[in-house]
Every structure is written in C-alpha cells, then in structure tokens.
C-alpha cells in the first residue's frame, strides 16, 4: 500500500475521522477502567475475547439506565427493589443477584409489565460516531458481540440526518402519486390489510468503513464494519401498491420521502422498486423501532442504506430522477479524475471476521473457531474463504446459516493457533460470481488517476493481525 | 342415520375435487384490493420535490441582496459569516462555497459551489431541511432569496440576478457535467 498515493478525504471527512479515533479511544479507556474495577480483573480474557462477566457500576453510571415503568410493574405485583444507584446497562433493569437462585423465589410472571428486557449482564451497545451535530450522525452495531445472523433490533445501526421523529401511527399516511392512474393515500391500517411478505435482509450504509481507505484507523470491528445490520422485515411489496394505484408508461423512477426533520428524499429506479421493494412496518416480529423508521420504512434489499427511507410518507412516480441533495452532494463517489459516480446503489459482496477481531486478545495457543459475516447486495453468498496467512492460501469456510438473497450469512473456520504471528482474512463470492476484492484492487480502480475522495462503498478484504502475545489488531496486509 | 355419514363425506370429497374454487384463496377480480383513499389535490399541497427541470417550483422570487438578510438571520450561526461552515459541536453546518477546481486535486473540497450539479437541488434542500433547527420555516420568497445569495457568493450568478421558477433551472452549476453513472461491478476486478 505504501507506494500508492493516499486516498484524499475532503476536509469534513478528515475531521470526522479524527473525532472518531478520539471517541473510540475514550470508549476503550472507559471499558478498561470498568474492567479494572470489577472482580474479573485477573481474567486473561478481559481484553475483549469474551464479554466481561459482570457489568461495572462505574461504567454505567453515566449511561442511561433502564426506565421500565415502575407504575405498571407495581400494579402487577412485587419485585426486587431497585436501589437508585444500581444502574443496569441500556435496555436492561437492575436486580439483586441472590447467592443461590434455587433457594428463593424469582421474579413474578409478567412483573416486567408485559414486555421483557435483556439481562443486566449484557452490556453491548451501539457506539455513536462523534459528528459535531448529534441529530445528524450515526451509530455502529457491535458486530463482535452479535450472536447469530439477525441483529437485535435495539442494536441495529443508525444513520439519521435530522434526529428520530416521534410519529403517531394513527395519524401517519403514505401518499403515492405522480405518474400513476389514481393517486392514493394509505393509512397504516390500509397498508396492513394488503397481503404481506416477510424476508430477511441486511442493510449496510455505503459509508461503512470510510475511515479505512488510507491506513488501518479504527481498532474494533464495530468501528470498521458496524454500519451493517440484518433484520427480518415484514410489509407490503411496492409492486402490490403499484397495481393498486396503476402505473403510467413513463414512470421510470420513484422518489421516496421520509417524515423526519431532514424530510429525506432519494430517487429509486422503478425496476428495483417493482422487483424488490418492501414497504415495511415489521422488524424481527414486532413493529419497526423508531430509530428504524416507525411506523413504516422503505426496504430496498441490497441497496445502500440511505435509500431505505425511514418514516416513509410519500412515493412520487416520475420519468426522471429528482437529483436530491442525498444523491448529488452526498452518497456520490468522487474518483481520482475529479468525476463522481452517481446512483452507485448496489452494495457489493463483502465479508469480515468478527472473532477474533481488533482489540481482542487470545489467551494462548490452541483451538479457536474463527467466525464472521458475509453478504452481498447483488444476490446470495455463494462461498466464503478464510486465510490465516494474509491471503497467501485460502480455505473454504463453513457456512452456518442458510444463504438468502441480499442477506448476511454466518461463517466459521476451525483454527489451531500455533502461537506464531498470523494475519486473518476472509473473502466471499456471491452467486453472480463476484469475488470480494483487496483494498489495493479497489484503490487502483477508483484512484488510478491521482487522488480521489471516493469514501463510500469500501468492500475490500479486512485483515486482522494476531501477534505472538495473542493481541489482535487492525492492519492493512 | 349414522350409515349415511360415509356417503355424505364421499359426496363432499367428490364435489370439492370437482370444484377446487371452493377451497382456494380468493383475489379481487382485477387484482386490486380497493384499499386507500384517492388523494385530494388540497392534501397534496404541502408536498414538493423539485427536479432539475424546475417542475413544481412555487411562485415567488428573490435576489442575493434580500438573501443576505435571510442568511444573516437564519443561517449564519451554523454556516458562518463567509459561508465557510462551522464544524463546532451542536452546529456542524457545512461549508457552502469555495473549493472550485479542487475535485481532482490532493485536497478535494465539496461544496454547493464546487460539487453540486443543479441549482434546483439547493432550492429543494433549503426549503425542505433548513434552517436545521427549524426546518421548513422559510417563505418561498426567502428560500429564493437565500438561494440567490449562496449562488451569488459562489460567483455562479450576478448579485442582481432574480431567482424564480423560470430563472433557477437555467442556472449552470460549475460541476454540472461532473457526474458519471455507476461503473460497478468494476470489470477490472475480473482479471
């Protein structure tokens, strides 16, 4: 890499990256302090191979505690008293831990008011990218802590340009108009009367990994790849709604508009809308989370995250794209020759090892089950290879979940670590035959004509170096 | 009576086999469900999205001189006296002008002036999402005016030019031809 001209970030991006490095450093310092303070201080795994076993009070003193309605719980019966200073991680509630849970009654059935919380011992959280304005910012999914293929709804990455709106579904409407036979307004009740589909798809922000073009920058896989999440989405196909309003011949693009303070808009090719688009109101078995577009969002399987318009209120059929700010000023890829790619919508095939990954520490030589995620916006994942020698030799990985179109799969690879330094990589191929490229290959194409500012769509192979002492770090290999 | 039962069951089975329609899911005949309400023109009035043709631009107009006042009152706090942007916590307004000719250099600076291909996008975006703290609060005249101010400070139009539904789509942005279609999947990767 050293011989190539470095990727030129524009000045705003450079500021963002510096701030993120600092924020990640603070986060790690807080984690270290918390762990040093806990009973696990002597555990050799404490540097991140496994989650710490007890949440530290100090760590969560400032974090928002759970605010499950005490009133509702009180109505339903007694429960363990929660001392004011005993904070649980976000999404959990603090309970005293008995010495022996078999010697006393547990909490009463439905004592939680009828909606459960996660365990107070589970501490993973999304991490916000420290843009100057917290209403236009993003937060990253802790991929290293995720189990299985679906992302917990509360850990799904976020990107908002005008904060998270509070929307009453009884008052929310979706209007479909433009080059249609009968412009129509649909209430949430109307939308839910249509036949629905339920499909698993990933969403990835095209800015995922933007810090990583020039040099290995962020330490953890949450930082380098955390703008990726997978959910099961439920909703009406756009095709169903299209038939309902009737499409006119010249309708080639559809503008989708959100009901947030950014009134976010993107133009989507009609072909994609009719093939794949879901007007989704369900996520992982319940209503879509407010951060994900409650009460209804557009899901465009395989397209860059920004196009999956949240808080969807309007679809306008048109003959041409609208050239909105988000498809001109933003989400375009400035190349080395000064030209910018526009409507770069598909997310190319990509994979990453999440265990072991940056900032973890392996306790010693022996067996490790390497694990990770692979995905493609153009179809199914066909195969995944793993290398433990920086890409010199590749071996097929085991696919651990059923490959579905435009959905992540889990993969694993059994590895006997001999204690020598190693560089771990994964690469995937999708069912179009596209093979995940190296960073060098991408830079050669997009920056061949001098400098470039193509910060989006980095889908290169990720390298994690394992040092002789077991520590794992982000490297370019 | 009980001896008739097998007979009746058999008849039912034959009837159902012969008339499968009784057992399958049903659709409205024209494949439409009839849900939703026809949108009334008055319900549509609050929506807009302005393509490069200028279709849907509202009546009204403004000049850079008027826009300087609108900018001073509504934008300067976050975007700065010289439209240079203020990357401070809580503000984070982008740099709006400058950077012309930098896109193919070592330090590209993307602004309305250097990067945006269409002036209509500026009208659409400011009317939709700015001022950041009170989006959608400006009158159409004020949006035309502040757009004229930004374009004039960027030396794209004259300070005296009037921006309205006719003139705005005709403004030629410096980077109008700076965009190319997505070239992925990149053929160079299939070597």
XYZ file of C-alpha atoms in Angstrom:
668
model
C 0.000 0.000 0.000
C 2.809 2.374 0.883
C 3.759 3.062 -2.727
C 0.308 4.283 -3.697
C -0.925 7.823 -3.433
C -3.060 8.056 -0.306
C -6.799 8.431 -0.618
C -7.751 12.092 -0.310
C -10.573 12.681 2.091
C -12.363 16.002 1.897
C -11.762 18.184 4.928
C -15.081 17.437 6.615
C -14.416 13.712 6.414
C -10.922 14.180 7.834
C -12.388 15.983 10.856
C -14.934 13.209 11.363
C -12.269 10.537 11.289
C -10.107 12.319 13.865
C -13.099 12.690 16.158
C -13.959 9.013 15.788
C -10.446 7.921 16.672
C -10.664 10.019 19.826
C -14.123 8.715 20.735
C -13.070 5.103 20.268
C -10.053 5.751 22.483
C -12.277 7.195 25.219
C -14.648 4.282 24.936
C -11.815 1.778 25.306
C -10.386 3.693 28.263
C -13.779 3.597 29.992
C -14.050 -0.120 29.314
C -10.581 -0.761 30.706
C -11.345 1.311 33.801
C -14.592 -0.580 34.342
C -12.905 -3.932 33.949
C -10.051 -2.987 36.241
C -12.677 -2.189 38.803
C -14.530 -5.473 38.551
C -13.927 -8.884 40.042
C -12.765 -10.106 36.631
C -9.601 -8.069 36.646
C -7.441 -11.182 36.672
C -9.189 -12.958 33.820
C -6.773 -13.379 30.900
C -9.688 -12.901 28.546
C -10.574 -9.489 29.850
C -9.090 -7.665 26.922
C -12.070 -8.467 24.836
C -12.003 -12.094 23.820
C -15.164 -12.610 25.828
C -17.522 -10.041 27.292
C -16.795 -9.200 30.898
C -18.987 -11.250 33.190
C -20.260 -8.522 35.462
C -21.356 -5.079 34.395
C -19.489 -2.458 36.324
C -21.487 0.171 38.108
C -18.925 2.753 37.281
C -19.191 2.130 33.580
C -22.924 2.642 33.516
C -23.141 5.478 35.977
C -23.360 7.924 33.118
C -25.085 5.624 30.646
C -28.833 5.936 30.503
C -30.354 3.333 32.792
C -33.471 1.371 32.088
C -36.703 3.238 32.561
C -39.263 0.465 32.614
C -42.441 1.986 34.032
C -42.335 1.407 37.773
C -46.044 2.169 37.959
C -47.052 -0.677 35.688
C -44.739 -3.096 37.444
C -46.116 -2.001 40.794
C -49.631 -2.808 39.661
C -48.616 -6.284 38.625
C -47.004 -7.225 41.880
C -43.913 -7.041 43.985
C -40.473 -7.285 42.507
C -36.941 -6.930 43.719
C -36.285 -3.448 44.938
C -34.050 -1.435 42.635
C -31.694 0.803 44.505
C -31.265 4.151 42.834
C -27.527 3.801 42.358
C -27.639 0.310 40.901
C -27.730 1.026 37.256
C -28.252 -1.601 34.598
C -26.962 -1.255 31.040
C -29.296 0.356 28.479
C -32.190 -1.966 27.692
C -31.843 -3.865 30.989
C -33.103 -3.485 34.515
C -31.071 -3.990 37.676
C -31.985 -6.804 40.080
C -30.124 -8.007 43.151
C -28.261 -11.232 42.460
C -29.010 -13.969 45.012
C -26.191 -16.215 46.214
C -28.221 -19.248 45.205
C -31.179 -18.727 42.854
C -32.558 -22.135 43.794
C -33.140 -21.069 47.399
C -35.546 -18.182 46.866
C -38.395 -17.283 44.554
C -37.532 -15.426 41.404
C -39.432 -12.509 39.964
C -43.193 -12.887 39.392
C -44.580 -13.734 35.971
C -45.261 -10.607 33.904
C -43.693 -8.497 36.636
C -41.951 -6.623 33.851
C -45.257 -5.070 32.788
C -45.566 -7.488 29.912
C -42.536 -6.528 27.845
C -39.181 -8.087 28.624
C -35.766 -6.535 28.938
C -32.370 -8.028 28.254
C -30.196 -9.392 31.046
C -28.448 -6.857 33.229
C -25.233 -8.724 32.476
C -25.353 -7.978 28.749
C -23.630 -4.702 28.091
C -23.090 -4.303 24.350
C -24.326 -1.014 22.928
C -24.253 0.935 19.711
C -21.487 3.487 19.555
C -22.133 6.922 18.083
C -19.799 8.368 15.507
C -18.944 11.779 17.001
C -20.125 14.118 14.257
C -20.402 17.668 15.616
C -24.195 17.645 15.422
C -25.773 14.692 17.229
C -29.001 14.962 15.224
C -27.141 14.246 12.023
C -24.917 11.384 12.993
C -24.639 7.629 13.021
C -24.161 4.779 15.482
C -22.484 1.444 14.876
C -23.570 -2.118 15.638
C -21.207 -4.101 17.941
C -20.688 -6.882 15.383
C -18.084 -8.592 17.573
C -20.727 -9.212 20.243
C -23.595 -10.282 17.980
C -24.794 -13.878 18.143
C -26.390 -15.472 15.114
C -27.329 -13.798 11.888
C -30.040 -11.318 12.857
C -29.127 -8.092 14.615
C -31.050 -7.372 17.810
C -33.433 -4.529 16.913
C -32.027 -2.355 19.691
C -28.520 -2.745 18.279
C -29.359 -2.088 14.612
C -27.033 0.658 13.342
C -28.492 4.128 12.881
C -27.968 6.990 10.484
C -30.245 9.997 10.802
C -29.897 13.390 9.144
C -32.447 15.159 11.362
C -32.880 13.086 14.514
C -35.510 10.444 15.316
C -39.072 11.721 14.910
C -41.939 10.638 17.152
C -44.808 9.621 14.889
C -48.332 8.640 15.886
C -49.230 5.752 13.571
C -52.906 6.678 13.767
C -52.077 9.964 12.044
C -49.392 8.691 9.678
C -50.196 8.311 5.990
C -48.367 7.201 2.885
C -49.290 9.026 -0.298
C -48.466 7.503 -3.696
C -48.767 9.880 -6.646
C -47.064 11.281 -9.741
C -47.241 9.196 -12.924
C -49.986 6.933 -11.589
C -53.589 6.284 -12.590
C -55.161 7.124 -9.228
C -53.052 8.962 -6.642
C -53.884 7.434 -3.283
C -53.365 7.916 0.415
C -52.872 4.863 2.622
C -53.245 4.773 6.387
C -51.241 2.259 8.415
C -54.433 0.218 8.711
C -54.778 0.242 4.914
C -51.193 -0.923 4.450
C -51.649 -3.780 6.896
C -54.707 -5.075 5.026
C -52.643 -5.891 1.933
C -51.008 -9.299 1.564
C -47.550 -9.047 3.118
C -44.126 -10.610 2.704
C -41.587 -11.448 5.423
C -37.950 -11.521 4.300
C -34.523 -11.345 5.891
C -32.226 -8.675 4.503
C -29.159 -6.787 5.598
C -28.906 -3.024 5.437
C -25.439 -1.516 5.100
C -24.553 2.161 4.977
C -22.372 2.896 1.947
C -20.131 4.840 4.343
C -19.304 1.655 6.249
C -15.531 1.580 6.677
C -14.894 5.085 5.348
C -12.097 5.562 7.886
C -10.160 2.592 6.488
C -9.094 3.650 2.977
C -5.614 5.008 3.720
C -4.486 3.153 6.772
C -5.959 0.906 9.434
C -7.667 3.543 11.544
C -10.286 2.261 13.975
C -9.448 -0.531 16.376
C -12.562 -2.693 16.548
C -14.838 -4.364 14.007
C -17.638 -2.233 15.446
C -15.745 0.798 14.185
C -14.630 -0.639 10.855
C -17.786 -2.568 9.851
C -20.570 -1.626 12.317
C -22.788 0.160 9.780
C -24.208 -3.244 8.889
C -27.240 -4.946 10.410
C -29.653 -7.712 9.438
C -33.344 -7.978 10.252
C -36.402 -9.889 9.245
C -38.649 -7.298 7.604
C -42.415 -7.576 7.157
C -44.501 -5.392 4.888
C -46.255 -4.899 1.555
C -44.408 -5.201 -1.721
C -44.280 -1.936 -3.652
C -45.480 -3.983 -6.634
C -48.768 -4.584 -4.817
C -49.246 -0.867 -4.156
C -48.211 -0.051 -7.745
C -51.030 -2.199 -9.091
C -53.394 -0.536 -6.674
C -52.685 2.983 -7.968
C -51.812 1.954 -11.536
C -48.516 2.976 -13.157
C -48.269 5.209 -16.205
C -45.994 4.307 -19.070
C -43.273 6.890 -18.453
C -42.835 6.012 -14.783
C -39.134 5.122 -14.557
C -38.131 6.458 -11.132
C -39.795 6.682 -7.736
C -38.986 9.378 -5.203
C -39.255 8.169 -1.608
C -39.666 10.787 1.119
C -39.390 10.499 4.881
C -41.347 12.263 7.573
C -38.373 13.383 9.663
C -36.819 16.841 10.064
C -34.500 16.106 7.113
C -37.549 15.185 5.001
C -35.072 12.725 3.479
C -35.553 12.021 -0.230
C -33.997 9.579 -2.683
C -34.866 8.637 -6.281
C -35.053 4.881 -6.897
C -35.155 3.153 -10.300
C -38.625 1.736 -10.974
C -37.125 -1.588 -11.964
C -35.717 -2.025 -8.442
C -38.945 -0.846 -6.843
C -41.005 -3.408 -8.744
C -38.525 -6.235 -8.220
C -37.607 -5.976 -4.545
C -39.008 -3.005 -2.639
C -40.873 -3.653 0.592
C -42.940 -1.020 2.375
C -42.088 -2.450 5.764
C -43.842 -1.989 9.083
C -42.439 -5.042 10.860
C -38.914 -5.781 12.089
C -37.940 -9.011 13.822
C -41.502 -9.889 14.748
C -42.675 -6.558 16.103
C -43.305 -3.034 14.880
C -40.253 -1.333 13.384
C -38.224 0.529 16.006
C -38.488 4.345 15.985
C -34.793 4.600 15.007
C -35.528 2.315 12.069
C -38.463 4.269 10.682
C -41.547 3.631 12.808
C -44.239 3.229 11.696
C -43.128 2.412 8.141
C -39.938 2.434 6.086
C -38.823 1.515 2.609
C -36.625 -1.588 2.429
C -34.591 -1.892 -0.782
C -32.744 -5.189 -0.402
C -29.088 -4.853 -1.400
C -29.154 -1.069 -1.950
C -27.077 1.370 0.100
C -28.654 2.148 3.470
C -29.517 5.780 2.762
C -32.081 4.737 0.142
C -34.132 2.704 2.643
C -36.149 5.807 3.518
C -37.397 5.711 7.115
C -40.656 7.239 8.377
C -41.884 6.859 4.783
C -44.686 9.274 3.941
C -44.587 9.730 0.173
C -43.748 7.929 -3.078
C -43.787 10.013 -6.261
C -43.524 8.245 -9.610
C -41.564 10.236 -12.173
C -39.910 9.878 -15.568
C -36.516 11.119 -14.309
C -34.592 11.148 -11.035
C -35.028 14.255 -8.874
C -31.314 14.855 -8.153
C -31.920 15.377 -4.453
C -29.157 16.577 -2.136
C -28.552 12.995 -0.942
C -27.918 11.749 -4.483
C -25.688 14.643 -5.588
C -23.868 16.344 -2.704
C -23.804 13.147 -0.647
C -23.672 9.423 -1.477
C -21.781 10.004 -4.728
C -18.262 8.653 -5.218
C -15.620 11.187 -6.235
C -12.954 9.437 -8.275
C -9.327 10.285 -8.895
C -10.066 12.141 -12.132
C -12.464 14.537 -10.384
C -15.595 12.873 -11.772
C -18.084 11.363 -9.357
C -20.087 8.185 -9.722
C -23.771 8.791 -9.180
C -26.547 6.352 -8.247
C -23.982 3.852 -7.001
C -26.739 1.961 -5.280
C -25.816 -1.729 -5.030
C -23.741 -2.914 -2.096
C -21.050 -5.224 -3.473
C -20.130 -8.555 -1.883
C -18.234 -8.233 1.388
C -17.263 -10.247 4.447
C -15.472 -9.720 7.737
C -14.130 -11.859 10.546
C -15.767 -10.770 13.788
C -13.961 -13.280 16.012
C -11.151 -12.841 16.645
C -11.132 -9.180 15.650
C -9.458 -5.910 16.538
C -8.721 -5.137 20.186
C -9.318 -8.712 21.368
C -6.651 -10.839 22.998
C -6.313 -14.593 22.611
C -5.299 -16.196 25.920
C -2.766 -18.563 24.304
C -2.098 -21.047 21.509
C -4.799 -23.618 20.848
C -8.116 -24.024 19.113
C -10.182 -21.035 18.013
C -13.357 -21.103 15.971
C -12.897 -18.141 13.642
C -16.286 -16.602 12.900
C -17.714 -13.810 10.815
C -20.353 -12.444 8.490
C -20.591 -12.357 4.685
C -23.142 -10.586 2.489
C -23.870 -9.262 -0.987
C -26.322 -6.709 -2.305
C -26.466 -8.497 -5.649
C -27.685 -11.899 -4.528
C -26.840 -14.796 -2.247
C -23.480 -15.521 -0.707
C -22.098 -18.460 -2.632
C -18.921 -19.216 -0.711
C -16.576 -17.789 1.873
C -12.828 -18.433 2.141
C -10.588 -17.794 5.131
C -6.851 -17.160 5.160
C -4.637 -17.218 8.239
C -1.503 -16.116 6.371
C -2.556 -12.749 4.978
C -4.106 -14.052 1.767
C -1.362 -16.400 0.568
C -3.502 -19.502 0.993
C -7.267 -19.728 1.245
C -9.514 -22.426 2.678
C -13.279 -22.800 2.391
C -15.187 -21.703 5.474
C -18.259 -23.424 6.854
C -21.498 -21.545 6.127
C -23.537 -21.573 9.335
C -26.861 -20.116 8.204
C -28.966 -20.592 5.092
C -27.856 -18.174 2.342
C -30.745 -15.954 1.303
C -30.772 -13.182 -1.320
C -29.328 -9.890 -0.064
C -28.887 -11.282 3.413
C -25.887 -11.902 5.624
C -24.650 -15.391 6.413
C -22.596 -16.511 9.370
C -19.433 -18.417 8.560
C -16.825 -20.149 10.676
C -13.424 -21.742 10.277
C -11.752 -24.050 12.794
C -8.211 -22.867 13.519
C -5.411 -24.290 15.637
C -3.279 -21.303 16.535
C 0.354 -22.288 16.999
C 1.273 -19.095 18.804
C 3.077 -17.564 15.816
C 2.026 -14.195 14.396
C -0.799 -14.618 11.876
C -2.926 -12.419 9.616
C -6.578 -13.438 9.398
C -8.694 -12.558 6.363
C -11.984 -13.622 4.830
C -13.316 -13.136 1.316
C -16.654 -14.069 -0.149
C -18.107 -14.746 -3.559
C -21.766 -14.092 -4.334
C -23.969 -16.017 -6.737
C -23.175 -13.605 -9.567
C -19.567 -14.832 -9.376
C -18.255 -11.521 -7.987
C -15.277 -12.065 -5.686
C -14.627 -9.645 -2.822
C -11.581 -7.565 -3.854
C -8.491 -6.456 -1.996
C -8.114 -2.835 -0.945
C -5.239 -2.500 -3.406
C -7.503 -3.514 -6.275
C -10.197 -1.005 -5.287
C -7.711 1.830 -4.866
C -6.165 1.035 -8.250
C -9.549 1.425 -9.952
C -11.085 4.342 -8.116
C -7.960 6.352 -7.533
C -5.919 5.452 -10.578
C -5.888 8.993 -11.892
C -4.248 10.648 -8.907
C -6.057 11.498 -5.694
C -9.649 10.607 -5.039
C -12.339 11.130 -2.491
C -14.394 8.026 -3.040
C -15.158 7.494 0.631
C -18.202 5.275 0.112
C -18.501 1.638 -0.992
C -15.385 0.182 0.595
C -15.974 -3.579 0.361
C -12.356 -4.730 0.498
C -10.985 -7.737 2.359
C -10.320 -6.909 6.041
C -7.105 -8.065 7.754
C -6.660 -8.725 11.478
C -3.122 -9.379 12.714
C -2.686 -11.775 15.632
C 0.583 -11.049 17.456
C 2.623 -13.659 19.326
C 1.135 -12.408 22.609
C -2.369 -13.067 21.270
C -3.368 -9.446 20.787
C -5.409 -8.760 17.649
C -5.182 -5.538 15.668
C -6.472 -3.892 12.510
C -3.838 -3.943 9.745
C -3.561 -3.468 6.012
C -1.929 -6.585 4.624
C -78.882 -42.322 10.185
C -75.290 -42.935 11.000
C -74.952 -45.204 7.962
C -75.351 -42.156 5.690
C -72.320 -40.396 7.010
C -69.645 -42.087 4.931
C -71.792 -41.468 1.867
C -72.144 -37.766 2.581
C -68.433 -37.467 3.215
C -67.699 -39.168 -0.083
C -70.054 -36.841 -1.963
C -68.409 -33.804 -0.366
C -64.986 -35.038 -1.362
C -66.082 -35.510 -4.974
C -67.754 -32.098 -5.105
C -64.688 -30.367 -3.654
C -62.357 -32.156 -6.018
C -64.522 -31.143 -8.968
C -64.881 -27.541 -7.818
C -61.497 -26.547 -6.383
C -62.623 -22.921 -6.332
C -64.348 -23.545 -3.024
C -61.069 -24.405 -1.369
C -58.538 -21.878 -2.701
C -57.632 -18.361 -1.673
C -59.512 -15.640 -3.440
C -58.469 -12.375 -5.070
C -60.497 -9.407 -6.226
C -61.159 -9.935 -9.933
C -58.975 -7.089 -11.205
C -56.167 -7.847 -8.717
C -56.806 -4.581 -6.900
C -57.909 -4.529 -3.316
C -59.584 -1.147 -3.223
C -57.721 -0.051 -0.081
C -56.618 3.527 0.406
C -58.335 6.808 -0.390
C -57.936 8.843 -3.589
C -55.557 11.706 -2.736
C -57.222 15.109 -2.914
C -55.289 17.969 -4.526
C -55.546 20.013 -1.316
C -53.883 17.171 0.629
C -51.003 17.262 -1.830
C -50.261 20.959 -1.488
C -47.717 20.515 1.320
C -45.518 18.152 -0.696
C -42.826 19.174 -3.135
C -39.703 17.785 -4.755
C -38.013 19.832 -7.424
C -36.193 18.047 -10.266
C -33.624 19.822 -12.498
C -36.419 20.841 -14.910
C -37.816 23.055 -12.158
C -41.204 21.295 -12.273
C -43.129 22.212 -9.152
C -41.105 25.313 -8.253
C -43.506 27.620 -6.395
C -44.347 31.222 -7.319
C -42.187 33.915 -5.749
C -38.707 35.321 -6.242
C -35.656 36.729 -4.501
C -32.271 38.348 -5.033
C -28.906 38.000 -3.349
C -29.419 41.368 -1.641
C -32.604 40.146 0.024
C -30.929 36.824 0.643
C -28.063 38.380 2.585
C -30.594 39.401 5.227
C -32.286 35.980 5.259
C -28.870 34.367 5.618
C -27.813 36.657 8.453
C -30.990 35.891 10.352
C -31.316 32.159 9.717
C -28.096 30.569 8.586
C -25.005 32.443 9.712
C -24.862 30.846 13.168
C -24.110 27.426 11.704
C -22.660 28.174 8.269
C -20.508 31.202 9.131
C -20.061 34.818 8.020
C -18.226 33.792 4.874
C -20.285 30.607 4.287
C -17.198 28.731 5.396
C -19.047 26.237 7.614
C -18.782 25.854 11.389
C -17.678 22.376 12.439
C -18.357 23.029 16.120
C -20.301 20.724 18.437
C -24.026 21.337 18.193
C -23.717 23.267 14.916
C -21.862 21.344 12.240
C -23.103 23.456 9.325
C -21.347 22.539 6.087
C -19.051 24.829 4.131
C -21.243 26.162 1.337
C -18.857 27.885 -1.086
C -15.285 27.570 -2.347
C -13.381 24.532 -3.479
C -13.866 25.156 -7.175
C -11.252 23.280 -9.163
C -10.190 21.098 -6.228
C -12.084 17.933 -7.101
C -9.206 16.312 -8.970
C -6.510 17.567 -6.576
C -4.938 16.143 -3.437
C -7.448 18.011 -1.247
C -10.916 17.925 -2.758
C -13.378 20.345 -1.130
C -17.003 19.525 -1.865
C -19.412 22.467 -1.593
C -22.508 23.807 -3.328
C -20.120 25.834 -5.481
C -17.608 23.142 -6.347
C -19.671 19.972 -6.380
C -23.437 20.411 -6.713
C -24.650 19.788 -10.290
C -28.049 21.544 -10.096
C -29.255 24.808 -8.539
C -32.757 23.333 -8.202
C -31.345 20.915 -5.620
C -30.296 23.870 -3.469
C -33.820 25.312 -3.508
C -35.352 21.908 -2.770
C -32.932 21.159 0.075
C -33.098 24.540 1.815
C -36.910 24.578 1.627
C -37.046 21.002 2.920
C -34.405 20.772 5.617
C -33.017 24.205 6.553
C -32.588 26.102 8.816
C -31.543 22.908 10.602
C -33.164 23.915 13.912
C -36.500 24.991 12.341
C -36.705 23.170 9.005
C -39.325 24.280 6.524
C -39.915 27.603 8.271
C -38.874 29.966 5.456
C -41.320 31.526 2.972
C -40.784 30.648 -0.677
C -39.565 34.202 -1.326
C -36.996 33.816 1.436
C -35.839 30.473 0.026
C -35.412 32.016 -3.459
C -33.533 34.906 -1.867
C -31.137 32.859 0.249
C -30.501 30.522 -2.685
C -29.668 33.607 -4.781
C -27.326 34.778 -2.003
C -25.421 31.464 -1.829
C -25.146 31.271 -5.645
C -24.014 34.884 -5.833
C -21.397 34.483 -3.079
C -20.207 31.459 -5.057
C -19.877 33.726 -8.138
C -22.237 31.490 -10.075
C -24.826 34.248 -10.654
C -24.719 38.059 -10.509
C -25.724 39.794 -7.253
C -28.605 41.440 -9.115
C -29.991 38.261 -10.717
C -33.548 37.418 -9.674
C -34.158 33.784 -8.781
C -37.619 32.421 -9.526
C -39.317 29.403 -11.118
C -38.064 30.407 -14.584
C -34.509 31.518 -13.857
C -33.408 28.936 -11.286
C -33.485 25.851 -13.581
C -31.350 27.820 -16.071
C -28.507 28.451 -13.636
C -25.499 26.491 -14.866
C -23.549 24.998 -11.966
C -19.744 24.680 -12.351
C -19.780 20.904 -11.777
C -22.849 20.250 -13.947
C -21.013 17.630 -16.017
C -19.035 16.176 -13.133
C -21.120 13.041 -12.610
C -20.904 9.665 -14.319
C -23.092 6.558 -13.994
C -22.093 3.849 -11.522
C -19.476 1.643 -13.160
C -19.832 -1.274 -10.795
C -19.409 -4.181 -10.871
C -15.972 -2.973 -11.902
C -14.734 -5.013 -14.872
C -11.121 -4.580 -13.760
C -11.881 -6.955 -10.888
C -12.470 -9.814 -13.330
C -8.856 -10.167 -14.380
